[in-house]
XYZ file of C-alpha atoms in Angstrom:
157
model
C -48.177 90.128 -47.222
C -51.839 90.843 -48.040
C -50.821 94.065 -49.746
C -48.527 92.181 -52.145
C -50.051 88.717 -52.472
C -53.557 88.752 -51.002
C -57.039 89.262 -52.396
C -56.830 93.100 -52.362
C -53.596 92.897 -54.387
C -55.202 90.489 -56.849
C -58.191 92.810 -57.274
C -55.982 95.859 -57.929
C -53.895 93.836 -60.371
C -56.947 92.602 -62.283
C -58.400 96.120 -62.526
C -55.126 97.537 -63.873
C -54.755 94.676 -66.375
C -58.360 95.096 -67.582
C -57.857 98.855 -67.953
C -54.675 98.311 -70.003
C -56.491 95.695 -72.102
C -59.329 98.140 -72.739
C -56.875 100.796 -73.873
C -54.862 98.273 -75.885
C -51.579 99.391 -74.331
C -48.895 98.388 -75.077
C -49.848 97.743 -78.701
C -47.265 94.978 -79.125
C -49.198 92.651 -76.790
C -52.355 92.536 -78.897
C -56.004 92.421 -77.829
C -56.408 88.670 -77.310
C -56.127 86.401 -74.244
C -52.337 86.062 -74.484
C -52.149 89.878 -74.568
C -54.292 90.091 -71.456
C -52.068 87.467 -69.837
C -49.007 89.618 -70.523
C -50.760 92.674 -69.111
C -51.862 90.723 -66.041
C -48.328 89.397 -65.549
C -46.884 92.877 -65.832
C -49.485 94.271 -63.422
C -48.730 91.404 -61.009
C -45.035 92.224 -61.093
C -45.809 95.886 -60.393
C -48.004 94.892 -57.426
C -45.325 92.625 -55.965
C -42.540 95.197 -56.441
C -44.660 97.963 -54.883
C -45.681 95.776 -51.948
C -42.171 94.585 -51.181
C -40.665 98.068 -51.406
C -43.528 99.354 -49.231
C -42.814 96.688 -46.617
C -39.075 97.422 -46.668
C -39.641 101.136 -46.180
C -42.203 100.473 -43.423
C -39.627 98.473 -41.513
C -36.797 100.902 -42.237
C -38.683 104.014 -41.096
C -40.856 102.242 -38.501
C -44.076 103.357 -40.132
C -47.400 101.560 -40.196
C -48.978 102.049 -43.621
C -51.790 99.524 -43.231
C -55.163 100.827 -44.246
C -57.462 101.019 -41.239
C -61.102 101.755 -42.112
C -63.023 104.391 -40.211
C -65.668 102.397 -38.316
C -68.928 104.223 -37.685
C -67.764 107.505 -39.234
C -69.660 109.943 -41.408
C -69.262 109.800 -45.191
C -67.050 112.901 -45.073
C -64.680 111.321 -42.523
C -64.606 108.055 -44.497
C -63.631 109.952 -47.656
C -60.968 111.884 -45.761
C -59.572 108.660 -44.291
C -59.399 106.999 -47.732
C -57.602 109.949 -49.332
C -55.191 110.629 -46.462
C -54.051 107.003 -46.401
C -51.876 107.602 -49.483
C -49.916 110.501 -47.999
C -49.799 109.543 -44.337
C -48.664 106.698 -42.112
C -48.938 105.863 -38.450
C -45.900 105.746 -36.248
C -45.477 102.336 -34.705
C -44.674 103.637 -31.239
C -47.859 105.612 -30.535
C -50.108 105.244 -33.595
C -50.552 108.929 -34.451
C -50.929 109.798 -38.146
C -48.279 111.938 -39.832
C -47.397 113.100 -43.353
C -44.905 110.912 -45.207
C -43.802 110.413 -48.795
C -43.230 106.695 -48.281
C -46.583 105.503 -49.775
C -46.147 107.806 -52.762
C -42.569 106.690 -53.405
C -43.401 103.003 -53.058
C -46.363 103.256 -55.450
C -44.033 104.659 -58.118
C -41.330 101.991 -57.894
C -43.221 99.133 -59.561
C -44.303 100.981 -62.720
C -40.893 102.617 -63.109
C -39.043 99.290 -62.847
C -41.557 97.439 -65.044
C -41.502 100.040 -67.800
C -37.731 100.379 -67.696
C -37.026 96.661 -68.043
C -39.762 94.621 -69.702
C -42.621 96.638 -71.209
C -41.850 96.936 -74.941
C -41.092 100.429 -76.199
C -41.398 102.066 -72.764
C -38.971 103.719 -70.355
C -38.792 104.636 -66.682
C -40.422 107.997 -67.522
C -43.469 106.133 -68.847
C -43.570 104.236 -65.555
C -43.499 107.475 -63.589
C -46.451 108.782 -65.612
C -48.216 105.415 -65.398
C -48.004 105.338 -61.617
C -51.181 107.432 -61.512
C -53.102 104.213 -62.188
C -51.499 102.670 -59.094
C -52.728 105.608 -56.992
C -56.202 105.398 -58.531
C -56.603 101.673 -57.853
C -55.224 101.945 -54.316
C -57.523 104.874 -53.419
C -60.410 103.100 -55.165
C -59.744 100.081 -52.964
C -59.813 102.274 -49.865
C -63.117 103.816 -50.936
C -64.550 100.347 -51.648
C -63.480 99.240 -48.186
C -64.993 102.309 -46.522
C -68.306 102.482 -48.336
C -69.059 98.894 -49.377
C -67.297 96.451 -47.079
C -67.747 98.499 -43.905
C -71.525 98.646 -44.395
C -71.636 94.962 -43.537
C -70.214 95.581 -40.067
C -72.582 96.683 -37.371
C -71.711 97.409 -33.774
C -73.513 95.089 -31.373
C -76.100 96.974 -29.355
């Protein structure tokens, strides 16, 4: 639920909407507040679609794709953890990490559906290409969690 409707989802959505506003894409929506509202609405729909498909595939394949920060790790291990989270999952029976395409597939569904159905002048191919922004914001969120939020946690001595 947090991945689709929580604060992390809202942050990723706002970043993607601001990026699209800065680029002025799509042109038909203009560069004013209503244009930003349309971009934010579209980015929100992408976030919700991605999150719901992700949850469905997690349940179907019994994978745990939650992001778990690396507590007390070196910077190198934190970076590795953040990057591997988008191509791995944990199995729900024993928790070991394994390679899976599920996160990659789910991060592509939202932009493909959005571009195919309601972004003016775009197609599913544009959504496939645009999914790189989904990966960038998700990995950026992982890095923010590892290097900014985790600094606030200290083990009791």
